[in-house]
Coordinates of C-alpha atoms in Angstrom, one line a residue:
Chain A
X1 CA 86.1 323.6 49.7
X2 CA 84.8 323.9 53.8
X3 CA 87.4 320.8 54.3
X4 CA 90.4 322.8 52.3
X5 CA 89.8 326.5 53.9
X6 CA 89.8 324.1 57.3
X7 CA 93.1 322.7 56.4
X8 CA 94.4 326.7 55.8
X9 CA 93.5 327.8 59.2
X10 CA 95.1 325.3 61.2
X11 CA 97.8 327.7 62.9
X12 CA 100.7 326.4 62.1
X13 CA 100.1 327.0 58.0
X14 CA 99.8 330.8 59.4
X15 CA 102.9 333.0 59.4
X16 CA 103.0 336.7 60.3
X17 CA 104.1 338.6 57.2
X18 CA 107.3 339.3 56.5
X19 CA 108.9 342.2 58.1
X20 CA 110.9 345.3 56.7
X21 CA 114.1 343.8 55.6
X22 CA 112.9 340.3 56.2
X23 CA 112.6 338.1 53.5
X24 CA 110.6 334.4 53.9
X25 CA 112.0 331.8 51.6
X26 CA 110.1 328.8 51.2
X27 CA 112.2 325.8 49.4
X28 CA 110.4 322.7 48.3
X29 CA 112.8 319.8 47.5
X30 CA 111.1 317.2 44.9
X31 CA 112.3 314.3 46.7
X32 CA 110.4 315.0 49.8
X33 CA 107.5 314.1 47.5
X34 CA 108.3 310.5 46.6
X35 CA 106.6 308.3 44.6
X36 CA 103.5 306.8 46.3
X37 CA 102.6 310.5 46.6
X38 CA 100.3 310.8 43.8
X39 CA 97.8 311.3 46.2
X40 CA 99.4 314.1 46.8
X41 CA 99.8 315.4 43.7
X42 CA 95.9 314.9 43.1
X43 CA 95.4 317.5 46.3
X44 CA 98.0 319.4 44.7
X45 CA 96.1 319.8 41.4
X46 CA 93.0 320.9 43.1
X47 CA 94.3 324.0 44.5
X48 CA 95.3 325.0 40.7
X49 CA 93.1 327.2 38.1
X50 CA 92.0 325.6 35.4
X51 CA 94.0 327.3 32.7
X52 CA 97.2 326.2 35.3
X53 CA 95.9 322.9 35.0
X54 CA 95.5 322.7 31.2
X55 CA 98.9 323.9 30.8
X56 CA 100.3 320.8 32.8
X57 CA 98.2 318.9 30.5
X58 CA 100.1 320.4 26.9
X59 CA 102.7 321.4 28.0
X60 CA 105.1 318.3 28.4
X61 CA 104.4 314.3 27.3
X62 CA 106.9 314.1 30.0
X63 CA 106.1 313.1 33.7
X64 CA 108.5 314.9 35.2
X65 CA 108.0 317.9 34.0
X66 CA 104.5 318.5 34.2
X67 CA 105.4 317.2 38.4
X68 CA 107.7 320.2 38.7
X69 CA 104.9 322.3 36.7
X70 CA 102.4 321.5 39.2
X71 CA 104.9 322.1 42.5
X72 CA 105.8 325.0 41.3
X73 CA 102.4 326.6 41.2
X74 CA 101.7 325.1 44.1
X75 CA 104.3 326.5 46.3
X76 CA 103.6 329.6 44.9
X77 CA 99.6 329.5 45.9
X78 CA 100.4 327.5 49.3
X79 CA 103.0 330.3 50.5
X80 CA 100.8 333.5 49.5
X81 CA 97.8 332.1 51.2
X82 CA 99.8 331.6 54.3
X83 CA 100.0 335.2 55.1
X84 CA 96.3 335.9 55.1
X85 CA 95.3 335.0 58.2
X86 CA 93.1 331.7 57.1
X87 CA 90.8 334.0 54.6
X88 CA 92.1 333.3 51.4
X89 CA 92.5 329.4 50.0
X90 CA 95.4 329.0 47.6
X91 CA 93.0 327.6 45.1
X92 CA 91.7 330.8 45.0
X93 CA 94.2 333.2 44.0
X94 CA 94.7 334.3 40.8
X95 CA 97.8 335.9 38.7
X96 CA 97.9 338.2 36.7
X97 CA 101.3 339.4 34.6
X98 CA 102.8 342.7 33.8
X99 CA 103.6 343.7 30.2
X100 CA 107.4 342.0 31.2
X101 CA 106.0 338.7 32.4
X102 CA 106.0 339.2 36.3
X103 CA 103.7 338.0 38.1
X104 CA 101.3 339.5 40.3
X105 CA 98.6 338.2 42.6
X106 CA 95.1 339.1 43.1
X107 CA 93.2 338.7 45.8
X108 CA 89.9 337.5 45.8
X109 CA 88.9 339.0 49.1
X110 CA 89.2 342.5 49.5
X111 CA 88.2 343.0 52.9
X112 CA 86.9 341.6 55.8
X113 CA 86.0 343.2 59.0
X114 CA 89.7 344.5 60.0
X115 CA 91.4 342.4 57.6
X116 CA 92.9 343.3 54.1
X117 CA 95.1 341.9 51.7
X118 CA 98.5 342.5 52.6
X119 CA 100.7 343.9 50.0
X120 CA 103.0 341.0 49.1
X121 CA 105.8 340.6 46.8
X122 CA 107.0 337.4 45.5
X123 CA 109.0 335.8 42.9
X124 CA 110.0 332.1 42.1
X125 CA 112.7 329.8 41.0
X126 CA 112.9 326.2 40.2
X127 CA 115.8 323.9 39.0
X128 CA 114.7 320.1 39.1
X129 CA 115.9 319.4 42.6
X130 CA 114.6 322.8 44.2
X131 CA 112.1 325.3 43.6
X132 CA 112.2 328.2 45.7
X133 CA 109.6 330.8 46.3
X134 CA 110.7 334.5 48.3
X135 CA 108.4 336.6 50.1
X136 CA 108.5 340.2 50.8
X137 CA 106.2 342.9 52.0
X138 CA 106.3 346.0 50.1
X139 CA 109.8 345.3 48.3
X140 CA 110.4 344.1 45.4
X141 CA 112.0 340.4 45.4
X142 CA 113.9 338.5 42.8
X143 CA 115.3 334.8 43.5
X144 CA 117.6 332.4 41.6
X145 CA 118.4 329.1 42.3
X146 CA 121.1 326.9 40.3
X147 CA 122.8 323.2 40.8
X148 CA 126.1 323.2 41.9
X149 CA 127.1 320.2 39.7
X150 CA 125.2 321.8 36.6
X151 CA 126.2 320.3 33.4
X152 CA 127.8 323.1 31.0
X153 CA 128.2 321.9 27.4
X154 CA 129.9 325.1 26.2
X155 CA 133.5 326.5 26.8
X156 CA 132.8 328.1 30.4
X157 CA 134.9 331.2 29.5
X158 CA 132.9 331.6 25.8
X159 CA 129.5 331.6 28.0
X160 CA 131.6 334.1 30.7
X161 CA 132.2 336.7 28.0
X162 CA 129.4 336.7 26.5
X163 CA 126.6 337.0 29.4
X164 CA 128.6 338.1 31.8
X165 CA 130.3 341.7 32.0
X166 CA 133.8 342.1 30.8
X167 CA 135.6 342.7 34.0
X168 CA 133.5 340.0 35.8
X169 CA 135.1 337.6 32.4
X170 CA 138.1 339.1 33.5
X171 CA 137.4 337.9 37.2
X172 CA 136.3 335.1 36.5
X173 CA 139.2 334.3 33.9
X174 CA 141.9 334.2 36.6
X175 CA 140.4 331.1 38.2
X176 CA 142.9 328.4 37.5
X177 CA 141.2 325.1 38.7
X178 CA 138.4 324.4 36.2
X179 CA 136.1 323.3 39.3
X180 CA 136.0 326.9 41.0
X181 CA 136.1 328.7 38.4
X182 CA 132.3 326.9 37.1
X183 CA 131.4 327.4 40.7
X184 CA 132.0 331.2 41.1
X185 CA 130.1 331.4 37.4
X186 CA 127.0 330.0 38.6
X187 CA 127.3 332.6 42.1
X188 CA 127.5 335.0 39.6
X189 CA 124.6 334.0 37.3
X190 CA 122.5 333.8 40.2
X191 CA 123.1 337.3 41.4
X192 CA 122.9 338.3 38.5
X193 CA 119.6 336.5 37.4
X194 CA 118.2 337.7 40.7
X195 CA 118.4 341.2 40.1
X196 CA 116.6 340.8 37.0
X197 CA 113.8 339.1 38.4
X198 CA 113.7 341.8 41.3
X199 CA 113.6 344.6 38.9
X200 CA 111.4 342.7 37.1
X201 CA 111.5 344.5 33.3
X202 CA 112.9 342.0 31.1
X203 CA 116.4 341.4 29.7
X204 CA 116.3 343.8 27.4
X205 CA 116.0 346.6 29.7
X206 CA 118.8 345.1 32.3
X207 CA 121.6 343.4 29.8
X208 CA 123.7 341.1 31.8
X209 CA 126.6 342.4 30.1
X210 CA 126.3 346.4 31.8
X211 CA 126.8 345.5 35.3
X212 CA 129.1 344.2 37.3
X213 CA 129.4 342.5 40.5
X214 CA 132.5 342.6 42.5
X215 CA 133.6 340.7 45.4
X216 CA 135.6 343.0 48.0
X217 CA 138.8 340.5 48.5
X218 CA 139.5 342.9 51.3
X219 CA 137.6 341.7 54.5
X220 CA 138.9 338.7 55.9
X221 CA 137.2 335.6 55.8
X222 CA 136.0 334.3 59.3
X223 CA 134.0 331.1 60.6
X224 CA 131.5 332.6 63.1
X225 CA 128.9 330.1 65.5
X226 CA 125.0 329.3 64.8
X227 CA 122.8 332.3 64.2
X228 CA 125.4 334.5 63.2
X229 CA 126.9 334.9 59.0
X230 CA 129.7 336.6 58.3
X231 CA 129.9 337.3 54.7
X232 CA 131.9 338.5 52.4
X233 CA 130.4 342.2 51.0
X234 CA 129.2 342.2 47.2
X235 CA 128.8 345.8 45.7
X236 CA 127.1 346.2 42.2
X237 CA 128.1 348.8 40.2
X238 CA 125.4 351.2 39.4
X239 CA 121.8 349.5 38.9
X240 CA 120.9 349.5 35.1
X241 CA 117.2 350.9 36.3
X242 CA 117.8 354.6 36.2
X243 CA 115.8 355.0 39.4
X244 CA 117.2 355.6 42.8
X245 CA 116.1 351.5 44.0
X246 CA 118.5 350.8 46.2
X247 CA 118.9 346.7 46.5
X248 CA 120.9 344.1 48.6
X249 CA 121.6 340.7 47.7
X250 CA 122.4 337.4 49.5
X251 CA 124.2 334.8 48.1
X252 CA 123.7 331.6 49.3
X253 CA 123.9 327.2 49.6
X254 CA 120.0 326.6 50.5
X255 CA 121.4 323.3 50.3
X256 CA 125.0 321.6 49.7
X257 CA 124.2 321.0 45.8
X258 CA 122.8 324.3 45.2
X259 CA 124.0 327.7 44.8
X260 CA 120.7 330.8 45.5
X261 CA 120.7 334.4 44.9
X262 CA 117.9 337.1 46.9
X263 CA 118.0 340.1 45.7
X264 CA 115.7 342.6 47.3
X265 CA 114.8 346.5 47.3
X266 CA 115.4 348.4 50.1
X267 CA 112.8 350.5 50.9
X268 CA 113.2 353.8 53.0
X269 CA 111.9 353.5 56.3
X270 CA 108.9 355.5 56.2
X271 CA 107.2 352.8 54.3
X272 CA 106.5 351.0 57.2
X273 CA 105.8 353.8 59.5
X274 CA 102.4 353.5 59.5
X275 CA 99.2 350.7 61.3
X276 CA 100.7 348.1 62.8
X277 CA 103.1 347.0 60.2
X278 CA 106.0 348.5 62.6
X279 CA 107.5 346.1 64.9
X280 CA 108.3 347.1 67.9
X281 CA 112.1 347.3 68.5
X282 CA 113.0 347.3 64.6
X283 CA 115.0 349.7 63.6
X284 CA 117.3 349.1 61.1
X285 CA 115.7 348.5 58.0
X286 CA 118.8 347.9 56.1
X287 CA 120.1 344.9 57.5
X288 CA 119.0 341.7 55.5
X289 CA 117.1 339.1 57.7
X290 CA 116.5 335.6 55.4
X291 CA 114.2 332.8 57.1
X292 CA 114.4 329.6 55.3
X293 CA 112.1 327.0 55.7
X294 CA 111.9 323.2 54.0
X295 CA 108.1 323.0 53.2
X296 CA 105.7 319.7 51.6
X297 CA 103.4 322.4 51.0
X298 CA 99.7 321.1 53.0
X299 CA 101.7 318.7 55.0
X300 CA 104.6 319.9 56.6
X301 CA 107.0 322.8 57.3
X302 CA 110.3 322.9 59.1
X303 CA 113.7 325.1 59.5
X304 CA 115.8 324.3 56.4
X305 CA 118.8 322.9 57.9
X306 CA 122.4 323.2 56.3
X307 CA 121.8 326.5 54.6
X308 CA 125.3 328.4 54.4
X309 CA 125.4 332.2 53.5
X310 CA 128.1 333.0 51.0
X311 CA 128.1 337.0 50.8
X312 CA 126.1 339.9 51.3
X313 CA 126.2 343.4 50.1
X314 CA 126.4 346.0 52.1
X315 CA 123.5 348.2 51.8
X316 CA 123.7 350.7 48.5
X317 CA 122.1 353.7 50.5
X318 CA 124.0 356.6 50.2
Chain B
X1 CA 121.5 358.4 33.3
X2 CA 123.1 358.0 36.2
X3 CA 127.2 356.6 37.1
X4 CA 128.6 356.4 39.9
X5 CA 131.5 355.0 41.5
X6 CA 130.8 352.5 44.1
X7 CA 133.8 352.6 46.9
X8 CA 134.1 349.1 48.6
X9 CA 134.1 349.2 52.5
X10 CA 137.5 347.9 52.8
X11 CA 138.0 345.8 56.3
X12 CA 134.3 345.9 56.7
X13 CA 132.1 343.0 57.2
X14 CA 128.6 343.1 57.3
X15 CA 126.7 340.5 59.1
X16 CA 123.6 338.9 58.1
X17 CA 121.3 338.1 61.5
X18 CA 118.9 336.0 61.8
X19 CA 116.9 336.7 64.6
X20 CA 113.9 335.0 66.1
X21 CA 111.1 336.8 65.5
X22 CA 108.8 337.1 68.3
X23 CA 105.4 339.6 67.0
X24 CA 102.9 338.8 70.3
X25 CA 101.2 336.4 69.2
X26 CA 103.3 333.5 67.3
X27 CA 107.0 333.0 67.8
X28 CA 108.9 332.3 64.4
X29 CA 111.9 330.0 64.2
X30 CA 114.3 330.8 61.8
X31 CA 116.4 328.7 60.1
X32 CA 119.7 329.3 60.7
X33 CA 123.2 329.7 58.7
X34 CA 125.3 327.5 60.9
X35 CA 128.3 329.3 60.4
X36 CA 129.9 330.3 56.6
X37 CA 132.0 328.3 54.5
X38 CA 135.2 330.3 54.1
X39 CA 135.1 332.1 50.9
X40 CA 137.9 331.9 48.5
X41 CA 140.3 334.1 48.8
X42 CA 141.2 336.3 46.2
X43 CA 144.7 337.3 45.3
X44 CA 143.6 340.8 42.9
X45 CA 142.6 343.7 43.9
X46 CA 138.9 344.7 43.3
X47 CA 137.6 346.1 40.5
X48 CA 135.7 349.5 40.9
X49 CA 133.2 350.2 37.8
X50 CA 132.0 353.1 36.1
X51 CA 128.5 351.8 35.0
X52 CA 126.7 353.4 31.4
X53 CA 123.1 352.4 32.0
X54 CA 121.4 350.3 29.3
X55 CA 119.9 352.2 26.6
X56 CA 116.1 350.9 25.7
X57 CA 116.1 349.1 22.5
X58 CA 113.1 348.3 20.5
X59 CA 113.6 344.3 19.5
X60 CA 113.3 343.2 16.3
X61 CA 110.3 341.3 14.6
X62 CA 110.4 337.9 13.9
X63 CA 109.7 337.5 10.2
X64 CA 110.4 334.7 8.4
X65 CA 109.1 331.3 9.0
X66 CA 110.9 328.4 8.8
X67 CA 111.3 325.9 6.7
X68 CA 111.3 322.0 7.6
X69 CA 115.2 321.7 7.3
X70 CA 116.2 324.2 9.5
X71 CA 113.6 323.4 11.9
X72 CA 114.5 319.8 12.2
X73 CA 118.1 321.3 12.6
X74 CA 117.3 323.6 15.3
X75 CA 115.6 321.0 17.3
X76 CA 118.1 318.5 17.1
X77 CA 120.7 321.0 19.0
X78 CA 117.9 321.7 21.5
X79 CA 117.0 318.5 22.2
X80 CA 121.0 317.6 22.3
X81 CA 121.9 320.2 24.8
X82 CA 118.4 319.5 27.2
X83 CA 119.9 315.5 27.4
X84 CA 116.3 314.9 25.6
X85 CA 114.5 313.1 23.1
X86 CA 114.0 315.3 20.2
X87 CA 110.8 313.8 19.3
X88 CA 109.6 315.3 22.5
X89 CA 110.7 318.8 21.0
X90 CA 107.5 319.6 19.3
X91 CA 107.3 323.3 17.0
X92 CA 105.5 324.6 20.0
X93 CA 107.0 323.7 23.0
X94 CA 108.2 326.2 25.5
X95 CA 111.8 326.1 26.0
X96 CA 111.0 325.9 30.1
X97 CA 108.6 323.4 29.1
X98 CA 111.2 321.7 28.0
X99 CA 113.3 321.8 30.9
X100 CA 115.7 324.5 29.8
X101 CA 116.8 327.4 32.7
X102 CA 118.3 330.5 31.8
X103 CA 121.5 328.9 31.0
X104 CA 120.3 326.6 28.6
X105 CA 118.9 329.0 26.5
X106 CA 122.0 331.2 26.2
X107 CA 124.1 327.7 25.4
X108 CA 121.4 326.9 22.8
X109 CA 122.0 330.3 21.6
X110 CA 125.4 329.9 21.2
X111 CA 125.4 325.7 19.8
X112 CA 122.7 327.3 17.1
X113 CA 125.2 330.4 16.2
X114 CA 128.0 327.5 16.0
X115 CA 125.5 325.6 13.9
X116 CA 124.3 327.7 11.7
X117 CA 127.6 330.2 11.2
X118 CA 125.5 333.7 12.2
X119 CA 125.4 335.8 15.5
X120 CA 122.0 336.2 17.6
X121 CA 121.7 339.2 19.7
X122 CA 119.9 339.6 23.2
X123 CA 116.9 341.1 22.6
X124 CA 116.1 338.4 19.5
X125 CA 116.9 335.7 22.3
X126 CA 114.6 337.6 24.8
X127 CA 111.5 336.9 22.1
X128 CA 112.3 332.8 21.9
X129 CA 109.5 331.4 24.2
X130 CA 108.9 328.4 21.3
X131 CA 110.6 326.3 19.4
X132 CA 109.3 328.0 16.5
X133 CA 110.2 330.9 17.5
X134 CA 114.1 329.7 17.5
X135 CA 113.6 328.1 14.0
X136 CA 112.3 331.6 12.9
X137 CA 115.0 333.1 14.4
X138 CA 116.8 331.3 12.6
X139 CA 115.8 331.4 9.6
X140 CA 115.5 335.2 9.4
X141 CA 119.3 335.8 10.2
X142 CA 120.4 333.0 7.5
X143 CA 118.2 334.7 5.2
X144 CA 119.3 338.0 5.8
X145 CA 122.6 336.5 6.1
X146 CA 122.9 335.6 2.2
X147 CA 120.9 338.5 0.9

């Protein structure tokens, strides 16, 4: 345990949290974990609970998927314990669900001297070649990750109108080439899955089929340099929550064969007026900052590289 | 229940930054978007919608259990549409345990509607976690189908 809580305070597996507006992504791509890895995987297994480990053990006779079981709770314990400070090892978090299946952390360390838990929201996704796992401070998060080349075995417009909304179907029906017209489904599905992660309550209380995403054809398209997106704006027609959340969304290539949706809440500003949570010189909470990093959770972290940005919506504040 | 009308910015462009953050102490590097991918262009105008928020619907219970024909059914089309084995599809096996993603499930929904000539809703899908759970499914709007 001394050896494992030594590993967790070497600095560089220590990130300041998350900003206002900022969102940390950490993406973990199964293939940087090949084969001969299974030692790997042993470390891995450690840092689990045992109820997470028993569950690897039923849940699957297949390899595979009790490997993307185990990376999946793993990311999700190795990023959490990143943000606090070296205190808290990753085996010793715990999760706890609401009454919709969200999950929630608890920390096992309350306080210590100046240091408390910071108030962290997450979410995950996983497709066999990705998982992904979003970070937030205060604001609620919700990610979605898809394959590009996804296999679909039903008619593509069927699927459209019945998940999707009717004038998104509409959209999406004018698409002539077979090969767009999947890929601007699965930008959709993952906006759309996104925001019902972020909000968090279920399907039932969010149908996919009562809101609507739009893409504003309007704004010119234009290539810009490194370190600077320019995106086409998404608007979503009124949230499905009844509260006045206000949430932006980033559509996104973490990768070339991938297609990922962050959806996150906006918060008003006085959230963060308080203790030292305020950066100095950040002002505008409403614009969207995304840092990606390609992570072998333990062993090694580094910018993900190739990441394209797609669109963006503006900010839904009135 | 709130509606509104959302007006699209038209001309605008709203950028994404991704600064460096530099707090005192430890200077972040950011992984950057090197530049965007030019979005299609589309040829319509854009859509403005009047939303009606989602009512809250009590699901309903699962009631009937299934019986060994339609179970063996159901987890033929499951194991068909995951590109699995179906003896690997065992009564209580989680669909994501299986490998399914959101996607899967609504395309089982809709190969098990084909299958079995009836119409699942969203909330019943909501409640499938198991196998059994979709052969009860099932079962219960087949039954209720002849009655």
């Amino acid at each position: 345990m001394r050896r494992r809580l030594a590993m967790w305070t070497a600095s560089h597996l220590m990130r300041p949290l998350p900003g206002p507006g900022e969102v940390h992504v950490w993406c973990l791509f199964p293939e940087d974990i090949t084969g001969e890895d299974t030692a790997l995987c042993k470390i891995y297994k450690e840092l689990l609970s045992p109820s997470e480990k028993t569950d690897i053990a039923q849940c699957s006779s297949n390899p595979k998927m009790q490997t993307q079981k185990l990376l999946a709770r793993t990311l999700v314990r190795t990023t959490l314990a990143r943000y606090a400070s070296g205190i808290v090892a990753p085996s010793s978090l715990r999760f706890t669900k609401n009454e919709f299946g969200k999950p929630n952390v608890i920390w096992p360390v309350k306080r210590l001297d100046d240091w408390r838990p910071p108030s962290l929201c997450f979410n995950l996704t996983h497709t066999q070649s990705l998982l992904m796992c979003a970070v937030t401070q205060k604001a609620e998060v919700g990610i979605d990750v898809e394959e590009r080349e996804r296999k679909f075995t039903r008619d593509l417009m069927a699927l459209a109108r019945r998940q999707l909304s009717p004038e998104e179907a509409d959209w999406l029906s004018q698409f002539t080439d077979p090969n767009e017209q999947r890929c601007q489904f699965m930008q959709l599905w993952t906006l759309k899955e996104a925001y019902v992660k972020a909000l968090g309550k279920g399907i039932s209380k969010a149908p996919l089929k009562e809101f609507t995403f739009t893409f504003d054809a309007s704004s010119p398209t234009v290539l810009r340099n490194l370190k600077q997106a320019v995106t086409i704006p998404i608007s979503l027609s009124r949230a499905v929550d009844n509260s006045d959340d206000a949430w932006q969304f980033l559509l996104l290539q973490p990768s070339a064969s991938h297609y990922a949706s962050i959806c996150t809440q906006i918060l008003p500003s006085s959230t963060f007026e308080q203790g030292s949570l305020q950066l100095e010189g950040w002002s505008n909470h409403n614009n969207l900052q995304v840092q990606l990093w390609r992570t072998v959770p333990l062993v090694r972290d580094e910018e993900l590289e190739g990441a394209v940005a797609l669109a963006l919506s503006d900010p839904l504040s009135s | 229940m709130a509606s509104s009308v959302q007006a699209l910015a038209s001309g605008s462009i709203a950028a994404v930054s991704l600064a460096s953050l530099a707090p005192a102490s430890q200077k972040l590097s950011a992984a950057s978007f090197n530049g965007l991918r030019a979005f299609p262009m589309l040829k319509q105008r854009p859509t403005v919608i009047r939303l009606v928020a989602a009512s809250s619907r009590r699901p309903p219970r699962i009631s009937a259990s299934a019986d060994a024909e339609t179970f063996q059914v159901v987890s033929a089309v499951i194991a068909e549409q995951l590109a699995i084995d179906v003896n690997d599809v065992r009564a209580e096996s989680k669909f994501t345990d299986l490998g399914a993603d959101s996607l899967d499930t609504v395309e089982i929904m809709m190969a098990l509607e084909e299958k079995f000539d009836i119409q699942l809703d969203e909330d019943n899908a909501e409640q499938i976690v198991t196998v059994q759970h979709a052969a009860d499914l099932i079962q219960d709007v087949v039954t209720a189908k002849k009655a």
